[in-house]
Short mmCIF file of N, CA and C and ligand atoms in Angstrom, two decimals:
data_model
loop_
_atom_site.label_atom_id
_atom_site.label_comp_id
_atom_site.label_asym_id
_atom_site.label_seq_id
_atom_site.Cartn_x
_atom_site.Cartn_y
_atom_site.Cartn_z
N UNK E 1 89.37 43.73 81.40
CA UNK E 1 88.37 44.50 82.15
C UNK E 1 89.07 45.53 83.03
N UNK E 2 88.56 46.75 83.05
CA UNK E 2 89.19 47.82 83.83
C UNK E 2 88.65 47.80 85.25
N UNK E 3 89.53 47.64 86.19
CA UNK E 3 89.14 47.65 87.59
C UNK E 3 89.54 48.97 88.24
N UNK E 4 88.99 49.19 89.45
CA UNK E 4 89.37 50.39 90.22
C UNK E 4 90.88 50.37 90.48
N UNK E 5 91.38 49.18 90.83
CA UNK E 5 92.81 49.07 91.10
C UNK E 5 93.62 49.43 89.85
N UNK E 6 93.13 48.96 88.71
CA UNK E 6 93.81 49.26 87.45
C UNK E 6 93.87 50.75 87.20
N UNK E 7 92.78 51.45 87.45
CA UNK E 7 92.73 52.90 87.24
C UNK E 7 93.72 53.60 88.17
N UNK E 8 93.75 53.16 89.43
CA UNK E 8 94.67 53.77 90.39
C UNK E 8 96.12 53.56 89.97
N UNK E 9 96.42 52.33 89.54
CA UNK E 9 97.79 52.04 89.09
C UNK E 9 98.16 52.93 87.90
N UNK E 10 97.24 53.06 86.93
CA UNK E 10 97.49 53.90 85.75
C UNK E 10 97.71 55.36 86.17
N UNK E 11 96.89 55.83 87.12
CA UNK E 11 97.01 57.21 87.58
C UNK E 11 98.39 57.43 88.24
N UNK E 12 98.81 56.45 89.04
CA UNK E 12 100.11 56.56 89.71
C UNK E 12 101.23 56.57 88.68
N UNK E 13 101.13 55.69 87.67
CA UNK E 13 102.16 55.65 86.63
C UNK E 13 102.21 57.00 85.91
N UNK E 14 101.03 57.55 85.56
CA UNK E 14 100.97 58.84 84.86
C UNK E 14 101.61 59.93 85.73
N UNK E 15 101.29 59.89 87.04
CA UNK E 15 101.81 60.92 87.94
C UNK E 15 103.33 60.87 88.01
N UNK E 16 103.87 59.66 88.22
CA UNK E 16 105.33 59.56 88.35
C UNK E 16 106.05 59.83 87.03
N UNK E 17 105.39 59.44 85.92
CA UNK E 17 105.98 59.73 84.60
C UNK E 17 106.08 61.24 84.41
N UNK E 18 105.02 61.98 84.82
CA UNK E 18 105.02 63.44 84.68
C UNK E 18 106.13 64.05 85.56
N UNK E 19 106.20 63.57 86.82
CA UNK E 19 107.25 64.05 87.73
C UNK E 19 108.63 63.83 87.12
N UNK E 20 108.79 62.62 86.55
CA UNK E 20 110.08 62.26 85.98
C UNK E 20 110.43 63.18 84.81
N UNK E 21 109.43 63.42 83.94
CA UNK E 21 109.67 64.25 82.75
C UNK E 21 109.96 65.69 83.15
N UNK E 22 109.14 66.28 84.00
CA UNK E 22 109.36 67.69 84.37
C UNK E 22 110.65 67.82 85.16
N UNK E 23 110.92 66.85 86.06
CA UNK E 23 112.18 66.88 86.80
C UNK E 23 113.36 66.77 85.86
N UNK E 24 113.26 65.82 84.92
CA UNK E 24 114.33 65.62 83.94
C UNK E 24 114.56 66.86 83.11
N UNK E 25 113.46 67.55 82.74
CA UNK E 25 113.61 68.74 81.91
C UNK E 25 114.38 69.82 82.64
N UNK E 26 114.09 70.01 83.95
CA UNK E 26 114.79 71.08 84.65
C UNK E 26 116.27 70.72 84.84
N UNK E 27 116.56 69.44 84.93
CA UNK E 27 117.96 69.04 85.06
C UNK E 27 118.68 69.23 83.72
N UNK E 28 117.96 68.99 82.61
CA UNK E 28 118.62 69.08 81.31
C UNK E 28 118.86 70.53 80.88
N UNK E 29 118.23 71.52 81.57
CA UNK E 29 118.45 72.93 81.23
C UNK E 29 118.96 73.71 82.45
N UNK E 30 120.11 73.32 83.00
CA UNK E 30 120.54 73.95 84.25
C UNK E 30 120.89 75.43 84.08
N UNK E 31 121.17 75.86 82.84
CA UNK E 31 121.59 77.24 82.64
C UNK E 31 120.43 78.19 82.36
N UNK E 32 119.25 77.62 82.20
CA UNK E 32 118.09 78.48 81.91
C UNK E 32 117.75 79.32 83.14
N UNK E 33 117.52 80.61 82.92
CA UNK E 33 117.17 81.49 84.04
C UNK E 33 115.77 81.16 84.52
N UNK E 34 115.60 81.12 85.81
CA UNK E 34 114.30 80.83 86.36
C UNK E 34 113.91 81.91 87.35
N UNK E 35 112.78 82.58 87.10
CA UNK E 35 112.34 83.62 88.03
C UNK E 35 111.71 83.01 89.27
N UNK E 36 111.34 81.73 89.20
CA UNK E 36 110.71 81.12 90.36
C UNK E 36 111.75 80.49 91.30
N UNK E 37 112.99 80.44 90.86
CA UNK E 37 114.05 79.87 91.69
C UNK E 37 114.17 80.68 92.98
N UNK E 38 114.13 80.01 94.13
CA UNK E 38 114.21 80.76 95.38
C UNK E 38 115.65 81.09 95.75
N UNK E 39 116.60 80.36 95.17
CA UNK E 39 118.00 80.64 95.48
C UNK E 39 118.44 81.96 94.86
N UNK E 40 118.97 82.89 95.69
CA UNK E 40 119.39 84.16 95.12
C UNK E 40 120.57 83.99 94.18
N UNK E 41 120.53 84.72 93.08
CA UNK E 41 121.62 84.65 92.11
C UNK E 41 122.28 86.02 92.09
N UNK E 42 123.54 86.09 92.47
CA UNK E 42 124.24 87.37 92.45
C UNK E 42 124.74 87.61 91.04
N UNK E 43 124.15 88.62 90.39
CA UNK E 43 124.47 88.89 89.00
C UNK E 43 125.62 89.87 88.83
N UNK E 44 125.74 90.77 89.78
CA UNK E 44 126.79 91.72 89.48
C UNK E 44 126.95 92.87 90.45
N UNK E 45 127.79 93.78 90.01
CA UNK E 45 128.12 94.95 90.79
C UNK E 45 127.49 96.17 90.14
N UNK E 46 126.89 97.02 90.94
CA UNK E 46 126.23 98.21 90.44
C UNK E 46 126.82 99.43 91.13
N UNK E 47 126.64 100.59 90.49
CA UNK E 47 126.95 101.87 91.11
C UNK E 47 125.64 102.66 91.16
N UNK E 48 125.57 103.74 91.95
CA UNK E 48 124.33 104.53 91.93
C UNK E 48 123.92 104.91 90.51
N UNK E 49 124.91 105.24 89.66
CA UNK E 49 124.57 105.64 88.29
C UNK E 49 124.10 104.46 87.44
N UNK E 50 124.72 103.29 87.57
CA UNK E 50 124.30 102.16 86.74
C UNK E 50 122.97 101.58 87.26
N UNK E 51 122.73 101.71 88.55
CA UNK E 51 121.48 101.23 89.13
C UNK E 51 120.28 102.05 88.64
N UNK E 52 120.52 103.34 88.41
CA UNK E 52 119.44 104.27 88.09
C UNK E 52 118.69 103.91 86.81
N UNK E 53 119.35 103.17 85.92
CA UNK E 53 118.68 102.73 84.68
C UNK E 53 117.48 101.84 84.99
N UNK E 54 117.56 101.12 86.10
CA UNK E 54 116.53 100.11 86.40
C UNK E 54 115.42 100.70 87.27
N UNK E 55 114.81 101.76 86.75
CA UNK E 55 113.73 102.41 87.49
C UNK E 55 112.35 102.06 86.93
N UNK E 56 112.33 101.09 86.00
CA UNK E 56 111.04 100.61 85.50
C UNK E 56 110.51 101.35 84.28
N UNK E 57 111.24 102.31 83.77
CA UNK E 57 110.74 103.01 82.58
C UNK E 57 111.31 102.40 81.29
N UNK E 58 112.60 102.55 81.08
CA UNK E 58 113.21 102.00 79.85
C UNK E 58 113.26 100.48 79.89
N UNK E 59 113.68 99.97 81.02
CA UNK E 59 113.85 98.54 81.22
C UNK E 59 112.78 98.10 82.22
N UNK E 60 112.02 97.02 81.91
CA UNK E 60 110.98 96.60 82.86
C UNK E 60 111.56 96.08 84.18
N UNK E 61 112.86 95.78 84.19
CA UNK E 61 113.48 95.30 85.43
C UNK E 61 113.61 96.47 86.41
N UNK E 62 113.17 96.25 87.63
CA UNK E 62 113.28 97.29 88.66
C UNK E 62 114.21 96.78 89.76
N UNK E 63 115.24 97.56 90.04
CA UNK E 63 116.19 97.19 91.09
C UNK E 63 116.17 98.25 92.19
N UNK E 64 116.46 97.80 93.42
CA UNK E 64 116.54 98.69 94.57
C UNK E 64 117.73 98.26 95.42
N UNK E 65 118.47 99.23 95.95
CA UNK E 65 119.58 98.90 96.85
C UNK E 65 119.16 99.15 98.29
N UNK E 66 119.49 98.20 99.15
CA UNK E 66 119.25 98.32 100.58
C UNK E 66 120.52 97.87 101.29
N UNK E 67 121.14 98.77 102.05
CA UNK E 67 122.37 98.45 102.80
C UNK E 67 123.42 97.76 101.90
N UNK E 68 123.64 98.33 100.74
CA UNK E 68 124.71 97.84 99.88
C UNK E 68 124.38 96.61 99.06
N UNK E 69 123.17 96.08 99.25
CA UNK E 69 122.76 94.92 98.45
C UNK E 69 121.70 95.35 97.46
N UNK E 70 121.75 94.76 96.27
CA UNK E 70 120.82 95.14 95.21
C UNK E 70 119.81 94.00 95.00
N UNK E 71 118.53 94.35 95.11
CA UNK E 71 117.45 93.37 94.95
C UNK E 71 116.68 93.64 93.66
N UNK E 72 116.23 92.57 93.03
CA UNK E 72 115.35 92.68 91.87
C UNK E 72 113.91 92.68 92.37
N UNK E 73 113.29 93.85 92.37
CA UNK E 73 111.93 94.00 92.90
C UNK E 73 110.90 94.10 91.77
N UNK E 74 111.26 93.56 90.60
CA UNK E 74 110.34 93.63 89.45
C UNK E 74 108.97 93.04 89.78
N UNK E 75 108.94 92.00 90.61
CA UNK E 75 107.65 91.40 90.99
C UNK E 75 106.81 92.37 91.83
N UNK E 76 107.43 93.41 92.37
CA UNK E 76 106.70 94.41 93.15
C UNK E 76 106.48 95.69 92.35
N UNK E 77 106.31 95.53 91.03
CA UNK E 77 106.15 96.70 90.14
C UNK E 77 104.97 97.57 90.56
N UNK E 78 103.96 96.97 91.18
CA UNK E 78 102.82 97.79 91.62
C UNK E 78 103.23 98.75 92.74
N UNK E 79 104.29 98.41 93.48
CA UNK E 79 104.82 99.32 94.51
C UNK E 79 105.82 100.32 93.92
N UNK E 80 106.73 99.78 93.07
CA UNK E 80 107.91 100.56 92.68
C UNK E 80 107.87 101.05 91.24
N UNK E 81 106.96 100.50 90.45
CA UNK E 81 106.88 100.90 89.04
C UNK E 81 106.37 102.32 88.90
N UNK E 82 106.46 102.87 87.69
CA UNK E 82 105.98 104.23 87.44
C UNK E 82 104.54 104.39 87.92
N UNK E 83 104.29 105.40 88.73
CA UNK E 83 102.96 105.63 89.28
C UNK E 83 102.68 104.90 90.57
N UNK E 84 103.58 103.97 90.97
CA UNK E 84 103.40 103.25 92.23
C UNK E 84 103.74 104.14 93.43
N UNK E 85 103.27 103.74 94.62
CA UNK E 85 103.48 104.59 95.80
C UNK E 85 104.95 104.78 96.16
N UNK E 86 105.78 103.79 95.82
CA UNK E 86 107.20 103.87 96.22
C UNK E 86 108.10 103.98 94.99
N UNK E 87 107.60 104.58 93.94
CA UNK E 87 108.36 104.69 92.69
C UNK E 87 109.68 105.43 92.88
N UNK E 88 109.73 106.32 93.88
CA UNK E 88 110.99 107.06 94.11
C UNK E 88 112.15 106.13 94.45
N UNK E 89 111.84 104.96 95.00
CA UNK E 89 112.90 104.02 95.38
C UNK E 89 113.47 103.26 94.17
N UNK E 90 112.72 103.23 93.07
CA UNK E 90 113.13 102.41 91.93
C UNK E 90 114.46 102.89 91.35
N UNK E 91 115.40 101.97 91.22
CA UNK E 91 116.72 102.30 90.68
C UNK E 91 117.60 103.08 91.64
N UNK E 92 117.19 103.12 92.91
CA UNK E 92 117.92 103.96 93.87
C UNK E 92 118.32 103.16 95.12
N UNK E 93 119.25 103.76 95.89
CA UNK E 93 119.57 103.25 97.21
C UNK E 93 118.47 103.74 98.16
N UNK E 94 117.61 102.82 98.60
CA UNK E 94 116.45 103.19 99.42
C UNK E 94 116.75 103.19 100.91
N UNK E 95 117.99 102.91 101.30
CA UNK E 95 118.32 102.64 102.71
C UNK E 95 117.83 103.73 103.67
N UNK E 96 118.18 104.99 103.39
CA UNK E 96 117.81 106.05 104.33
C UNK E 96 116.29 106.23 104.40
N UNK E 97 115.63 106.12 103.26
CA UNK E 97 114.17 106.25 103.23
C UNK E 97 113.50 105.15 104.04
N UNK E 98 114.01 103.92 103.90
CA UNK E 98 113.44 102.81 104.65
C UNK E 98 113.69 103.00 106.15
N UNK E 99 114.88 103.48 106.50
CA UNK E 99 115.21 103.72 107.91
C UNK E 99 114.27 104.75 108.52
N UNK E 100 114.00 105.81 107.78
CA UNK E 100 113.21 106.93 108.29
C UNK E 100 111.73 106.81 107.93
N UNK E 101 111.35 105.68 107.33
CA UNK E 101 109.97 105.48 106.87
C UNK E 101 109.47 106.66 106.05
N UNK E 102 110.29 107.02 105.07
CA UNK E 102 109.90 108.10 104.18
C UNK E 102 110.31 107.76 102.76
N UNK E 103 109.37 107.93 101.83
CA UNK E 103 109.74 107.73 100.43
C UNK E 103 109.96 109.07 99.74
N UNK E 104 110.13 110.12 100.54
CA UNK E 104 110.37 111.45 99.95
C UNK E 104 111.76 111.51 99.32
N UNK E 105 111.87 112.39 98.31
CA UNK E 105 113.13 112.49 97.58
C UNK E 105 114.28 112.95 98.47
N UNK E 106 113.99 113.71 99.54
CA UNK E 106 115.10 114.22 100.36
C UNK E 106 115.82 113.12 101.14
N UNK E 107 115.26 111.91 101.16
CA UNK E 107 115.96 110.78 101.79
C UNK E 107 116.86 110.04 100.80
N UNK E 108 116.80 110.44 99.52
CA UNK E 108 117.59 109.74 98.50
C UNK E 108 118.82 110.57 98.15
N UNK E 109 119.97 109.90 98.09
CA UNK E 109 121.20 110.57 97.69
C UNK E 109 121.20 110.72 96.17
N UNK E 110 121.52 111.91 95.65
CA UNK E 110 121.62 112.06 94.19
C UNK E 110 122.56 110.99 93.61
N UNK E 111 122.21 110.48 92.43
CA UNK E 111 122.92 109.32 91.89
C UNK E 111 124.38 109.62 91.54
N UNK E 112 124.72 110.91 91.40
CA UNK E 112 126.11 111.24 91.07
C UNK E 112 126.94 111.51 92.33
N UNK E 113 126.34 111.34 93.51
CA UNK E 113 127.05 111.59 94.77
C UNK E 113 127.56 110.28 95.38
N UNK E 114 128.52 110.39 96.33
CA UNK E 114 128.97 109.17 97.02
C UNK E 114 127.82 108.47 97.74
N UNK E 115 127.94 107.17 97.92
CA UNK E 115 126.90 106.38 98.58
C UNK E 115 126.73 106.86 100.02
N UNK E 116 125.48 107.00 100.43
CA UNK E 116 125.12 107.40 101.80
C UNK E 116 125.68 106.37 102.79
N UNK E 117 126.52 106.84 103.70
CA UNK E 117 127.12 105.91 104.67
C UNK E 117 126.22 105.70 105.89
N UNK E 118 125.08 106.37 105.93
CA UNK E 118 124.05 106.16 106.97
C UNK E 118 124.60 106.41 108.37
N UNK E 119 125.53 107.39 108.47
CA UNK E 119 126.24 107.61 109.73
C UNK E 119 125.34 108.13 110.85
N UNK E 120 124.35 108.95 110.52
CA UNK E 120 123.64 109.67 111.58
C UNK E 120 122.23 109.15 111.84
N UNK E 121 121.99 107.86 111.60
CA UNK E 121 120.68 107.30 111.91
C UNK E 121 120.56 107.04 113.41
N UNK E 122 119.34 107.16 113.94
CA UNK E 122 119.09 106.82 115.34
C UNK E 122 118.99 105.29 115.48
N UNK E 123 119.01 104.81 116.72
CA UNK E 123 118.89 103.37 116.96
C UNK E 123 117.57 102.85 116.39
N UNK E 124 116.50 103.62 116.57
CA UNK E 124 115.20 103.21 116.03
C UNK E 124 115.22 103.12 114.51
N UNK E 125 115.90 104.08 113.90
CA UNK E 125 115.96 104.09 112.44
C UNK E 125 116.76 102.90 111.92
N UNK E 126 117.85 102.56 112.61
CA UNK E 126 118.65 101.40 112.22
C UNK E 126 117.82 100.13 112.36
N UNK E 127 117.04 100.07 113.43
CA UNK E 127 116.18 98.90 113.64
C UNK E 127 115.14 98.78 112.52
N UNK E 128 114.56 99.92 112.15
CA UNK E 128 113.58 99.94 111.07
C UNK E 128 114.22 99.47 109.76
N UNK E 129 115.41 99.99 109.48
CA UNK E 129 116.12 99.61 108.26
C UNK E 129 116.42 98.11 108.25
N UNK E 130 116.87 97.60 109.40
CA UNK E 130 117.17 96.16 109.47
C UNK E 130 115.91 95.32 109.24
N UNK E 131 114.79 95.80 109.75
CA UNK E 131 113.52 95.10 109.51
C UNK E 131 113.18 95.07 108.02
N UNK E 132 113.35 96.20 107.35
CA UNK E 132 113.09 96.25 105.91
C UNK E 132 114.06 95.35 105.16
N UNK E 133 115.31 95.32 105.62
CA UNK E 133 116.29 94.45 104.95
C UNK E 133 115.80 93.00 104.99
N UNK E 134 115.28 92.58 106.16
CA UNK E 134 114.72 91.22 106.27
C UNK E 134 113.58 91.02 105.27
N UNK E 135 112.75 92.04 105.17
CA UNK E 135 111.61 91.97 104.24
C UNK E 135 112.10 91.74 102.81
N UNK E 136 113.08 92.53 102.39
CA UNK E 136 113.58 92.41 101.01
C UNK E 136 114.30 91.08 100.80
N UNK E 137 115.10 90.71 101.80
CA UNK E 137 115.84 89.44 101.75
C UNK E 137 114.87 88.27 101.55
N UNK E 138 113.74 88.33 102.25
CA UNK E 138 112.80 87.23 102.20
C UNK E 138 111.93 87.22 100.95
N UNK E 139 111.76 88.37 100.33
CA UNK E 139 110.77 88.47 99.26
C UNK E 139 111.36 88.54 97.86
N UNK E 140 112.55 89.12 97.74
CA UNK E 140 113.08 89.40 96.39
C UNK E 140 114.46 88.77 96.19
N UNK E 141 114.78 88.42 94.92
CA UNK E 141 116.12 87.89 94.67
C UNK E 141 117.21 88.95 94.81
N UNK E 142 118.27 88.56 95.47
CA UNK E 142 119.47 89.40 95.58
C UNK E 142 120.23 89.27 94.27
N UNK E 143 120.50 90.38 93.60
CA UNK E 143 121.14 90.28 92.29
C UNK E 143 122.49 90.98 92.22
N UNK E 144 122.92 91.60 93.31
CA UNK E 144 124.23 92.24 93.22
C UNK E 144 124.52 93.12 94.42
N UNK E 145 125.58 93.89 94.27
CA UNK E 145 126.02 94.77 95.35
C UNK E 145 126.24 96.18 94.79
N UNK E 146 126.20 97.16 95.70
CA UNK E 146 126.32 98.57 95.29
C UNK E 146 127.72 99.10 95.62
N UNK E 147 128.33 99.74 94.64
CA UNK E 147 129.70 100.27 94.78
C UNK E 147 129.74 101.71 94.31
N UNK E 148 130.77 102.44 94.75
CA UNK E 148 130.86 103.86 94.40
C UNK E 148 130.98 104.05 92.89
N UNK E 149 130.38 105.13 92.41
CA UNK E 149 130.59 105.54 91.01
C UNK E 149 132.09 105.66 90.79
N UNK E 150 132.57 105.15 89.68
CA UNK E 150 133.99 105.26 89.38
C UNK E 150 134.80 104.07 89.83
N UNK E 151 134.26 103.25 90.77
CA UNK E 151 134.96 102.01 91.11
C UNK E 151 135.00 101.13 89.87
N UNK E 152 136.07 100.40 89.69
CA UNK E 152 136.09 99.47 88.55
C UNK E 152 135.15 98.31 88.85
N UNK E 153 134.16 98.16 88.00
CA UNK E 153 133.16 97.11 88.29
C UNK E 153 132.98 96.13 87.16
C1 HEM Q 201 100.38 106.43 104.06
C2 HEM Q 201 100.78 105.41 104.79
C3 HEM Q 201 101.08 104.09 104.18
C4 HEM Q 201 100.21 103.13 103.83
C5 HEM Q 201 98.69 103.17 103.94
C6 HEM Q 201 100.99 102.02 103.31
C7 HEM Q 201 100.45 100.85 102.87
C8 HEM Q 201 101.17 99.75 102.48
C9 HEM Q 201 100.63 98.46 102.11
C10 HEM Q 201 99.14 98.09 102.11
C11 HEM Q 201 101.66 97.64 101.80
C12 HEM Q 201 101.57 96.21 101.33
C13 HEM Q 201 101.87 95.29 102.48
C14 HEM Q 201 101.90 93.85 102.07
O1 HEM Q 201 101.76 93.53 100.88
O2 HEM Q 201 102.05 93.00 102.94
C15 HEM Q 201 102.87 98.43 101.94
C16 HEM Q 201 104.12 97.94 101.70
C17 HEM Q 201 105.28 98.70 101.76
N1 HEM Q 201 105.38 99.99 102.21
FE1 HEM Q 201 103.85 101.17 102.75
N2 HEM Q 201 102.30 102.35 103.36
C18 HEM Q 201 102.42 103.60 103.87
C19 HEM Q 201 103.55 104.31 104.09
C20 HEM Q 201 104.82 103.87 103.73
C21 HEM Q 201 106.02 104.67 103.87
C22 HEM Q 201 106.10 106.08 104.46
C23 HEM Q 201 107.03 103.94 103.38
C24 HEM Q 201 108.47 104.40 103.32
C25 HEM Q 201 109.47 103.64 103.61
C26 HEM Q 201 106.48 102.66 102.96
C27 HEM Q 201 107.18 101.63 102.41
C28 HEM Q 201 106.67 100.42 102.06
C29 HEM Q 201 107.44 99.33 101.50
C30 HEM Q 201 108.92 99.36 101.15
C31 HEM Q 201 106.58 98.27 101.32
C32 HEM Q 201 106.94 96.87 100.82
C33 HEM Q 201 106.64 96.70 99.40
C34 HEM Q 201 107.18 95.36 98.93
O3 HEM Q 201 106.86 94.33 99.53
O4 HEM Q 201 107.96 95.38 97.98
N3 HEM Q 201 105.15 102.68 103.18
N4 HEM Q 201 102.55 99.68 102.36
C1 NAG Q 202 120.17 84.82 81.95
O1 NAG Q 202 120.38 86.06 82.58
C2 NAG Q 202 121.57 86.69 82.18
C3 NAG Q 202 121.74 87.95 83.04
O2 NAG Q 202 120.57 88.69 83.11
C4 NAG Q 202 121.51 86.99 80.70
O3 NAG Q 202 122.71 87.62 80.30
C5 NAG Q 202 121.32 85.71 79.94
O4 NAG Q 202 121.17 86.01 78.57
C6 NAG Q 202 120.10 84.96 80.44
N1 NAG Q 202 120.04 83.65 79.80
C7 NAG Q 202 118.91 83.15 79.32
C8 NAG Q 202 119.01 81.78 78.76
O5 NAG Q 202 117.85 83.78 79.37
C1 NAG Q 203 114.22 106.56 84.79
O1 NAG Q 203 115.36 106.27 84.03
C2 NAG Q 203 115.37 106.85 82.74
C3 NAG Q 203 116.65 106.46 82.06
O2 NAG Q 203 116.77 105.08 81.97
C4 NAG Q 203 115.25 108.37 82.83
O3 NAG Q 203 115.15 108.93 81.54
C5 NAG Q 203 114.02 108.75 83.66
O4 NAG Q 203 114.00 110.15 83.87
C6 NAG Q 203 114.04 108.03 84.99
N1 NAG Q 203 112.82 108.33 85.71
C7 NAG Q 203 112.83 108.86 86.92
C8 NAG Q 203 111.48 109.08 87.53
O5 NAG Q 203 113.85 109.14 87.51
C1 NAG Q 204 122.39 113.03 108.19
O1 NAG Q 204 123.23 112.85 107.07
C2 NAG Q 204 122.58 113.11 105.84
C3 NAG Q 204 123.51 112.68 104.73
O2 NAG Q 204 124.85 112.87 105.06
C4 NAG Q 204 122.18 114.58 105.77
O3 NAG Q 204 121.55 114.86 104.55
C5 NAG Q 204 121.23 114.88 106.92
O4 NAG Q 204 120.94 116.26 106.95
C6 NAG Q 204 121.85 114.46 108.25
N1 NAG Q 204 120.82 114.57 109.26
C7 NAG Q 204 121.08 115.02 110.49
C8 NAG Q 204 119.91 115.04 111.41
O5 NAG Q 204 122.20 115.37 110.83
#
């Protein structure tokens, strides 16, 4: 005869069995890439020229550099993808634009030029940039670092 207690016990067994199986599966595939993983994975070194490929057109992956760090902002494609309000930042070093709260092209260094050293920002602009850095750090995976064109990478 099936009792309430029996049903509860069966439900608990089913629940723990499921936990065990799904937990076991993730342990058995440690090398599988996971987009839901919160731990940042540093994939590599980029230059302004190599970063520019990741502007969301040819490759669906969208990358943005902020203060020398490269973030995968593909999950924010509605912001940075083609036609998005901040599409100018896609595949680019967005640091000066974020500091000055401008997504205009004149805040972006041409991809064949040396990396913007951000020498002449005001204290307010540096504070703004640091705030954006926190935003990106908290929201998107860090996937690499930005280096000068021509550096061996
Ligand atoms: C016309 C004025 C603007 C409006 C109405 C606007 C509106 C918004 C809205 C609604 C969001 C989403 C916030 C959220 O999801 O919590 C956002 C995010 C953002 N905005 Fe603006 N914005 C404006 C100007 C700017 C400017 C000038 C910049 C240049 C730096 C900028 C950069 C960003 C960035 C980087 C994000 C974060 C997107 C992300 O989370 O990946 N916005 N904005
Ligand atoms: C994981 O990501 C790396 C770098 O993007 C890629 O080279 C590799 O093929 C991926 N592995 C799997 C199993 O998807
Ligand atoms: C995006 O990158 C591709 C090359 O991968 C290039 O042809 C295209 O012009 C770029 N788009 C913008 C808006 O810069
Ligand atoms: C600050 O430096 C940038 C890049 O070196 C330059 O384009 C810009 O005109 C400078 N701005 C001021 C106010 O000096």
